[in-house]
GROMACS .gro file of C-alpha atoms in nm:
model
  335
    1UNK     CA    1   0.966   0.268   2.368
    2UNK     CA    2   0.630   0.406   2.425
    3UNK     CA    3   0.472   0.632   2.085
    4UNK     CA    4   0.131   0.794   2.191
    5UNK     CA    5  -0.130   0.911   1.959
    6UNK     CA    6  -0.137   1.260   1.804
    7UNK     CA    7  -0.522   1.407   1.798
    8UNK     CA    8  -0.812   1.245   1.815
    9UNK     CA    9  -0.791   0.900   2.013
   10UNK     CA   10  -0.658   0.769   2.357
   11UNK     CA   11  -0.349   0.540   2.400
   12UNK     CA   12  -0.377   0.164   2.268
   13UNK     CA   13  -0.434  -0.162   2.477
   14UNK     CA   14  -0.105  -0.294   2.347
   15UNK     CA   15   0.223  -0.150   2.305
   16UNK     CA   16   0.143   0.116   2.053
   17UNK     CA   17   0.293   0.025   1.744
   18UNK     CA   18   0.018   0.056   1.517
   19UNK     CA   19   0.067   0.370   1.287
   20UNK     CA   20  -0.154   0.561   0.992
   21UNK     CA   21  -0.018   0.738   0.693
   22UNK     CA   22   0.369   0.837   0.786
   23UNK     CA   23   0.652   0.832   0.579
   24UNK     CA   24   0.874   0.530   0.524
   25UNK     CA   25   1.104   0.760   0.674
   26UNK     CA   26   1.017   0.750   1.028
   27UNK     CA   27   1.026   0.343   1.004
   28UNK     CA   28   1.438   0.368   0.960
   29UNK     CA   29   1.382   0.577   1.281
   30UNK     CA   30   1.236   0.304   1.454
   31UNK     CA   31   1.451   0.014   1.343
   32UNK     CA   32   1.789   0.165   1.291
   33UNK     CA   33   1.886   0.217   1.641
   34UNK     CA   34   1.811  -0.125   1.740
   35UNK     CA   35   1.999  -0.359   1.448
   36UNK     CA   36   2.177  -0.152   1.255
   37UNK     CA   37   2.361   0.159   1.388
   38UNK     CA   38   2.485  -0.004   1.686
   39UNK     CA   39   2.677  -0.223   1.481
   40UNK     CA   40   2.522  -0.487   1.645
   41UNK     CA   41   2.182  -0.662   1.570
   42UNK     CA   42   2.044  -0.616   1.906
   43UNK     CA   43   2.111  -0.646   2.311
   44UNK     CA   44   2.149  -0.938   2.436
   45UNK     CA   45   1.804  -1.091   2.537
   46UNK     CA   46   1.604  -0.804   2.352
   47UNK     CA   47   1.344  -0.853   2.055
   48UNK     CA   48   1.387  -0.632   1.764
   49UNK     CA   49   1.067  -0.519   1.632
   50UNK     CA   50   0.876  -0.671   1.339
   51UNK     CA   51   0.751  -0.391   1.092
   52UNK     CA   52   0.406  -0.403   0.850
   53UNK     CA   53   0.419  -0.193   0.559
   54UNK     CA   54   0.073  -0.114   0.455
   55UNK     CA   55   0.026   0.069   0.142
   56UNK     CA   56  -0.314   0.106  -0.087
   57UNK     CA   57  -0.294   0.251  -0.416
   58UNK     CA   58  -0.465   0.574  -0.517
   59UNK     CA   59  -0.621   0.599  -0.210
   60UNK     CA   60  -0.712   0.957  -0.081
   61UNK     CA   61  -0.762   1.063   0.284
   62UNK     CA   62  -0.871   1.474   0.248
   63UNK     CA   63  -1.215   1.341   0.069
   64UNK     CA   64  -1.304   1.075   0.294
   65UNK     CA   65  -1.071   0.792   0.201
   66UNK     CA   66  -1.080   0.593   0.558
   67UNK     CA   67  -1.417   0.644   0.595
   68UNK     CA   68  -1.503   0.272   0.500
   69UNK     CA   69  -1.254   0.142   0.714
   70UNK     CA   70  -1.394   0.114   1.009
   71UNK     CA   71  -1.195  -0.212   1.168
   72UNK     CA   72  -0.873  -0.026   1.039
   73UNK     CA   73  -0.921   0.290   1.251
   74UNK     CA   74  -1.054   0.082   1.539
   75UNK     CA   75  -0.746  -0.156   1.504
   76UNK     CA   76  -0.434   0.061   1.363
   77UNK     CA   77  -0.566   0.430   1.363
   78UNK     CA   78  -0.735   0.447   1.754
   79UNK     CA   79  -0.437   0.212   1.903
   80UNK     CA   80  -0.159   0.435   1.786
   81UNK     CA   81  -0.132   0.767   1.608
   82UNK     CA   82  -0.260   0.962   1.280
   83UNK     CA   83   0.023   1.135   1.095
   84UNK     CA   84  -0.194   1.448   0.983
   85UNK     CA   85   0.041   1.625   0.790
   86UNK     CA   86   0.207   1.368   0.546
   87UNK     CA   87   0.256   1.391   0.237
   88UNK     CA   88   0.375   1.224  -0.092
   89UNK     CA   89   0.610   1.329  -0.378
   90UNK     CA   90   0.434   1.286  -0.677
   91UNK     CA   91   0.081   1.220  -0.701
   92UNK     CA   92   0.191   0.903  -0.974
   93UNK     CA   93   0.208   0.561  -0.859
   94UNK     CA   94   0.556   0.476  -0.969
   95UNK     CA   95   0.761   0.775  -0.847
   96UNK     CA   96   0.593   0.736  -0.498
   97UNK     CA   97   0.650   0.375  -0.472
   98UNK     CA   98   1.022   0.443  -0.565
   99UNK     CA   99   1.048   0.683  -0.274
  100UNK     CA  100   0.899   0.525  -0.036
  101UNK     CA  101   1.111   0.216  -0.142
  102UNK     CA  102   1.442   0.478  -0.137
  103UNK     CA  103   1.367   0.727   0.088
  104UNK     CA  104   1.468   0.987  -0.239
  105UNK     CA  105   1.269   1.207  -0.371
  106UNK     CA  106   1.184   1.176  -0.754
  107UNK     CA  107   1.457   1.372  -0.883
  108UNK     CA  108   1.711   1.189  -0.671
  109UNK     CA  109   1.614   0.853  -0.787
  110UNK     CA  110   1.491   0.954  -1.110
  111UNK     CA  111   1.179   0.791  -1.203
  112UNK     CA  112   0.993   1.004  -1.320
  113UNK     CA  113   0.645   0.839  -1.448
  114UNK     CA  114   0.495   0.531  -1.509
  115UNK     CA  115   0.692   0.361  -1.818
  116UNK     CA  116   0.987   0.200  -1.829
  117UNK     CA  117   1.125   0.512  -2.042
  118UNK     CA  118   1.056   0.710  -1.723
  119UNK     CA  119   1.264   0.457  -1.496
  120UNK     CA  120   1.004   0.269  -1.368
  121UNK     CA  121   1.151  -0.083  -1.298
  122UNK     CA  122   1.407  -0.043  -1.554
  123UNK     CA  123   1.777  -0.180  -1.616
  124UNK     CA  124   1.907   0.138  -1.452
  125UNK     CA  125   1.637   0.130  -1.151
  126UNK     CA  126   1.782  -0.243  -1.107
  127UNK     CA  127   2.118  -0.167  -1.100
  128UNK     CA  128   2.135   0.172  -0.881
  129UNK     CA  129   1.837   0.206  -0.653
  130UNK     CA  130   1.687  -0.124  -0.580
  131UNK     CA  131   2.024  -0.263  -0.396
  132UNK     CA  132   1.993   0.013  -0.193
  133UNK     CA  133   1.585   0.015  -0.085
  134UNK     CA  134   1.520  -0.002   0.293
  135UNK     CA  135   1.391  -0.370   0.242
  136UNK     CA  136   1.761  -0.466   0.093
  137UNK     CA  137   1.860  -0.323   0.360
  138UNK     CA  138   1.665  -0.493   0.628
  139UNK     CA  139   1.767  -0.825   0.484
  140UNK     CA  140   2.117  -0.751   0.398
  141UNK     CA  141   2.292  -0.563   0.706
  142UNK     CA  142   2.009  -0.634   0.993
  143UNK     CA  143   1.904  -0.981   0.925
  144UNK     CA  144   1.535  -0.948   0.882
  145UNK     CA  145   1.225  -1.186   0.698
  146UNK     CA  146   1.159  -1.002   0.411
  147UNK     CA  147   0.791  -1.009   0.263
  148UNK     CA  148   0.635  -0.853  -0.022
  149UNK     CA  149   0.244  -0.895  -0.141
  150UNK     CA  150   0.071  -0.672  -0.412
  151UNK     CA  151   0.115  -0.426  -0.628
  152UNK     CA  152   0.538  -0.312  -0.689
  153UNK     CA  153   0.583  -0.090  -0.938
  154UNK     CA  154   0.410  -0.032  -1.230
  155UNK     CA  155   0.656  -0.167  -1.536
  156UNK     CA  156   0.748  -0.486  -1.300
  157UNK     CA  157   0.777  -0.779  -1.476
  158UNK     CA  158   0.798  -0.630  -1.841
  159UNK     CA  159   0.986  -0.812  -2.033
  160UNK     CA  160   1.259  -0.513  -2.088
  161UNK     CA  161   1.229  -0.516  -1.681
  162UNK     CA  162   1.371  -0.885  -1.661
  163UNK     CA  163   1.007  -1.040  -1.673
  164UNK     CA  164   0.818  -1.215  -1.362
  165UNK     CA  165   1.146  -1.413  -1.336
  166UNK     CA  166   1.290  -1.112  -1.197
  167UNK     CA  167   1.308  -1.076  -0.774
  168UNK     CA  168   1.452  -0.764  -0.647
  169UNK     CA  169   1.748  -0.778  -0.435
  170UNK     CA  170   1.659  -0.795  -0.039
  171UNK     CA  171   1.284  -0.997  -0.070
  172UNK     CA  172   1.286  -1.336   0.135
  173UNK     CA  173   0.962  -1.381  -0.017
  174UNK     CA  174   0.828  -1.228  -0.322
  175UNK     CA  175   0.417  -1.234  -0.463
  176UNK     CA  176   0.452  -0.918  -0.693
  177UNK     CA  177   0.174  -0.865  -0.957
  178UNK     CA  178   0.287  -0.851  -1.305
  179UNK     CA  179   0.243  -0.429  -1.381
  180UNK     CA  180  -0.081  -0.229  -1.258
  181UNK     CA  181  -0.313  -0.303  -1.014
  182UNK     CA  182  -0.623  -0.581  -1.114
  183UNK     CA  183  -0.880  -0.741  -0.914
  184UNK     CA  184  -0.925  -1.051  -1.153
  185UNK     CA  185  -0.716  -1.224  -1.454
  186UNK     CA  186  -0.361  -1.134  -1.325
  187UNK     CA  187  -0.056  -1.286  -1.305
  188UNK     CA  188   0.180  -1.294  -0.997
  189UNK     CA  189   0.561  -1.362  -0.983
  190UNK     CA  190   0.568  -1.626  -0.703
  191UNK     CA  191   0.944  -1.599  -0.610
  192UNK     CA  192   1.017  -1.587  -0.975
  193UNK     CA  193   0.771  -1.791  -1.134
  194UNK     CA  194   0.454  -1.710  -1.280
  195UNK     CA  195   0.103  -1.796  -1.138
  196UNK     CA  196  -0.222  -1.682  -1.303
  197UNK     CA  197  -0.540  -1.629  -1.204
  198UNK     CA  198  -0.850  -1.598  -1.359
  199UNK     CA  199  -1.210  -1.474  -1.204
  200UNK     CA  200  -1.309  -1.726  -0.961
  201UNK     CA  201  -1.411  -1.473  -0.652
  202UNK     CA  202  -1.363  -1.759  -0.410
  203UNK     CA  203  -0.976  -1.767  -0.552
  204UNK     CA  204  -0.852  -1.507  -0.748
  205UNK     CA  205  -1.010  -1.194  -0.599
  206UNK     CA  206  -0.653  -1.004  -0.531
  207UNK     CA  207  -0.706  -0.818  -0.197
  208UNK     CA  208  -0.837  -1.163  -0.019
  209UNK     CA  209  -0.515  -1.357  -0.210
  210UNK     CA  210  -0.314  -1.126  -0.064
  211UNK     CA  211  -0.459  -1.133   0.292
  212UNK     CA  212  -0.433  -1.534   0.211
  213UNK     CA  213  -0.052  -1.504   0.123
  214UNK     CA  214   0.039  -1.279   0.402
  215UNK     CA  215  -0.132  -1.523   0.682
  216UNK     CA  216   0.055  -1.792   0.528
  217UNK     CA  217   0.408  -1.604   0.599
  218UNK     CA  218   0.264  -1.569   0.968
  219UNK     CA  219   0.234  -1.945   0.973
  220UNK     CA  220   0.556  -2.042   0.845
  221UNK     CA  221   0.829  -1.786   0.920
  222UNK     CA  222   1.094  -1.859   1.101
  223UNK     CA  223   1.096  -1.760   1.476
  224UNK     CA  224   1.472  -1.648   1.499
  225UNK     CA  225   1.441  -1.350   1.268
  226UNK     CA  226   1.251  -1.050   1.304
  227UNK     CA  227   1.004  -0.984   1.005
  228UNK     CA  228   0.950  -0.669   0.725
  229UNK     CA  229   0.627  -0.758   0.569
  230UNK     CA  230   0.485  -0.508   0.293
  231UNK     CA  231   0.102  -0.564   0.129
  232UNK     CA  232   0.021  -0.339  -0.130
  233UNK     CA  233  -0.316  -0.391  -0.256
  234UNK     CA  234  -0.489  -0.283  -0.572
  235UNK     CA  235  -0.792  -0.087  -0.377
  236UNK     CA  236  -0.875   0.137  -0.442
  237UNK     CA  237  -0.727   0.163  -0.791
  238UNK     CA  238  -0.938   0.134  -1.099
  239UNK     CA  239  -1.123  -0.065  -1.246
  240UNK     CA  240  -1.291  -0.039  -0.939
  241UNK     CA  241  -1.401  -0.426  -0.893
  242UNK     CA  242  -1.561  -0.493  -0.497
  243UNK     CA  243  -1.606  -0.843  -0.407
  244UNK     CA  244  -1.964  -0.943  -0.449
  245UNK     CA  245  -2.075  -0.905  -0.100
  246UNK     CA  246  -1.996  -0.557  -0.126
  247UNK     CA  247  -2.132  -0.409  -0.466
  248UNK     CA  248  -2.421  -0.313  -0.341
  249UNK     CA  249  -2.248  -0.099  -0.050
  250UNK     CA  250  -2.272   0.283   0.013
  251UNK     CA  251  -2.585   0.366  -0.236
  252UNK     CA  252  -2.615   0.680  -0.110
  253UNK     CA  253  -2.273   0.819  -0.187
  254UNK     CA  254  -2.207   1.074  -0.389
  255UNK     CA  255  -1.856   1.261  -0.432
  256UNK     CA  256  -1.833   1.527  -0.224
  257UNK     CA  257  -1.956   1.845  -0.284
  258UNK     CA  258  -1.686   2.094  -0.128
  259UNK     CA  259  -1.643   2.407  -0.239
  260UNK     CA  260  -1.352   2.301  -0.526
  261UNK     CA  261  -1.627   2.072  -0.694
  262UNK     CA  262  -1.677   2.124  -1.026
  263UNK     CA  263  -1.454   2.443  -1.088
  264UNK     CA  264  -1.256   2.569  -1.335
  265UNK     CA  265  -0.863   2.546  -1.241
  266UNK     CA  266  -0.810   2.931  -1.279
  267UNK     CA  267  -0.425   2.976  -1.208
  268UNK     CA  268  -0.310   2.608  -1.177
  269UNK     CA  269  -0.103   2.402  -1.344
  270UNK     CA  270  -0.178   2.391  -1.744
  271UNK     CA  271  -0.302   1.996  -1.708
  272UNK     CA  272  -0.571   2.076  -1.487
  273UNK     CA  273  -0.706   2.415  -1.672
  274UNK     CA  274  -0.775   2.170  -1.944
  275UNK     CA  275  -1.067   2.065  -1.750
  276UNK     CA  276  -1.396   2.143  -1.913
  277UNK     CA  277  -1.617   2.295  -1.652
  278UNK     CA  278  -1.900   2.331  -1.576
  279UNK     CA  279  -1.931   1.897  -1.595
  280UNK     CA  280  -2.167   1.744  -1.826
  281UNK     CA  281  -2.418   1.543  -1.596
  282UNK     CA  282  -2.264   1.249  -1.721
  283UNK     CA  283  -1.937   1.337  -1.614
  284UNK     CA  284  -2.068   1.409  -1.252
  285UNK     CA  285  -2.257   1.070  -1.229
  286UNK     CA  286  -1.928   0.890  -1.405
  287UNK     CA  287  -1.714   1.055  -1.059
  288UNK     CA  288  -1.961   0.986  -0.793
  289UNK     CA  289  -1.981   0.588  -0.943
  290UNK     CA  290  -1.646   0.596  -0.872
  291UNK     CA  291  -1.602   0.715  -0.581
  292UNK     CA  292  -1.924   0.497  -0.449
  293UNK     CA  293  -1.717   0.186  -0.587
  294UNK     CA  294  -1.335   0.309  -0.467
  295UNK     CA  295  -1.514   0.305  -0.123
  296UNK     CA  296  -1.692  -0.089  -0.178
  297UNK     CA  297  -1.311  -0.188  -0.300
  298UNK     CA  298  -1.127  -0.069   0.031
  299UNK     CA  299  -1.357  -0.318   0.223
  300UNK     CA  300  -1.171  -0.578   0.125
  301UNK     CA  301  -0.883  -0.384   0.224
  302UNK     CA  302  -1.054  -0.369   0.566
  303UNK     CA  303  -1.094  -0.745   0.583
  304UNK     CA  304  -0.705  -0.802   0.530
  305UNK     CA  305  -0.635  -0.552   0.837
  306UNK     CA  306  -0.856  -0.728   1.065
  307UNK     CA  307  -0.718  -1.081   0.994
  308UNK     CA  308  -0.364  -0.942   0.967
  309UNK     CA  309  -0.417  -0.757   1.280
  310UNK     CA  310  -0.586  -1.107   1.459
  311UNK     CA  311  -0.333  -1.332   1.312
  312UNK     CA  312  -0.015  -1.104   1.467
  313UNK     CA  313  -0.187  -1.145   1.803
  314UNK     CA  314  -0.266  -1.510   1.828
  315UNK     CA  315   0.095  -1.580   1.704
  316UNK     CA  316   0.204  -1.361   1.999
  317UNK     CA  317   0.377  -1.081   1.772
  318UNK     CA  318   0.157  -0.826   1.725
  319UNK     CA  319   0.306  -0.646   2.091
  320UNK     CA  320   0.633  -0.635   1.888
  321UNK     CA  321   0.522  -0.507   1.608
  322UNK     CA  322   0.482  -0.155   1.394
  323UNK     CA  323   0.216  -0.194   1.183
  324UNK     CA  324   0.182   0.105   0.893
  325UNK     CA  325  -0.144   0.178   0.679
  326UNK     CA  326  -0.053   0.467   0.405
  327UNK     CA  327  -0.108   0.529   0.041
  328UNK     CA  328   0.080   0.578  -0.264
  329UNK     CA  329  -0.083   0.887  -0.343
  330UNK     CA  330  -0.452   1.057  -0.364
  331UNK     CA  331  -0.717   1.082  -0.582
  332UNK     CA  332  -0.954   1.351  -0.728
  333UNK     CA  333  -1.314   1.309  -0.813
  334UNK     CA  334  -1.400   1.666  -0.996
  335UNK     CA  335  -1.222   1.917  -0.679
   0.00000   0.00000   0.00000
């Protein structure tokens, strides 16, 4: 099988399985045929494809959202191809990540907002969608390494949502964050038990433990099963934390000015008429702080690619392997 780019950039120098912002969708595409709708796992002698699932959180793409990642295009975005025209279902964390774990759209698997009275990670999500996610299904009826790092959903590990003890059906290996996304002072579930970790940058900084974690599965999976591995990292989610070598990044960057800046919502929704405009100066200096330190968080995020992206080839995988870089959703800062 042979993908090549769409746009901007030439074919890659391996097989081209590195892919930017597509839906979850198109990865059944490219695994079904080969383990599971054959009824088979695969021909005889033939290597089913490993798959990398990576998803950022709050990270927008229309205002300049890979622009920091410079190793990532080079790596994922140049060597394979740009879906320009995806989009996600709700612009909230948890209803995305539920559809890109189900493949449903919000109203088909009913979470509807961040708490657990909206579904999110709740009794009924446990019992009626998660058996039925695309990694539960990789694990259960094509026989793949199952590996999650990051961010879940929002409620996980509540405990009304079963607590850190709880692992979702289908994960070989599970290093979920207790609720939303952090940079320091967090707890993980570690395959069901809890691990904290306090503010020791050389340690704790999220983004670099989850690089850490995900080498480590690249180390010590087994060789006789393909692999699923999914890293969702906090960048660029507030609070907005950059590792110390890159806080003093991008002074000169300011959210853009297009011609949606700072103007009143005439004819949208109700929620965003609400906006007071025109901004107080504070307001405008509060947004383009933000965006200035959404942009130092992601290279972190750049740093996992490129050892992700090394690691795969010194192991000899990454030729077999699909590697995905999307988001849960956008962000605004004053369009």
């Amino acid at each position: 099988m042979r993908l090549l780019p769409l746009g901007a950039g030439g074919p890659g120098r391996h097989s081209p399985r590195h892919l930017r912002s597509c839906s979850p969708a198109l990865l059944f595409l490219l695994l079904l045929p080969g383990c599971c709708l054959g009824g088979s796992r695969a021909a005889a002698g033939s290597r089913r494809p490993n798959v990398v699932l990576l998803l950022t959180d709050d990270q927008d793409e229309v205002l300049g959202g890979m622009t920091p990642l410079k190793k990532t295009k080079a790596l994922i975005g140049e060597m394979g191809m740009t879906f320009s025209s995806a989009y996600v279902p709700s612009a909230l964390c948890c209803p995305s990540r539920a559809s890109i774990l189900t493949g449903k759209y919000p109203h088909n698997h009913h979470v509807v907002n961040n708490t657990l009275e909206g579904n999110c990670s709740s009794k009924s999500w446990q019992k009626i969608q998660e058996p039925n996610t695309f990694p539960a299904i990789l694990r259960s009826m094509c026989g793949y390494q199952t590996f999650f790092a990051g961010k879940y959903l929002n409620e996980y590990g509540a405990p009304a949502a079963g607590g850190l003890e709880y692992v979702p059906p289908g994960w070989s290996y599970w290093y979920a964050l207790e609720k939303n996304s952090k940079y320091y002072n967090y707890t993980l579930s570690i395959n069901g038990k809890a691990r904290k970790h306090g503010e020791n940058y050389s340690v704790d900084y999220l983004t670099d433990v989850l690089a850490n974690v995900s080498l480590d599965f690249l180390d010590y999976k087994s060789n006789f099963e393909p692999f699923f591995m999914m890293i969702s990292t906090p960048a660029p989610h507030s609070p907005w934390i950059a590792a110390p070598q890159y806080q003093k990044t991008f002074q000169n960057v300011f959210a853009p000015r297009n011609k949606n800046f700072n103007i009143h919502g005439t004819n949208k929704h109700w929620l965003i008429r609400q906006a007071k405009t025109p901004m107080t100066n504070s307001s405008i200096q509060f947004l383009d702080n933000a965006f200035r330190k959404r942009w130092q968080t992601l290279l972190s995020v750049d740093d996992l690619v490129e050892k992700l992206v090394k690691r795969l080839e010194f192991i000899g995988e990454l030729d077999n392997t699909y590697i995905f870089y999307t988001s849960d959703n956008g962000y605004h800062t004053g369009q």
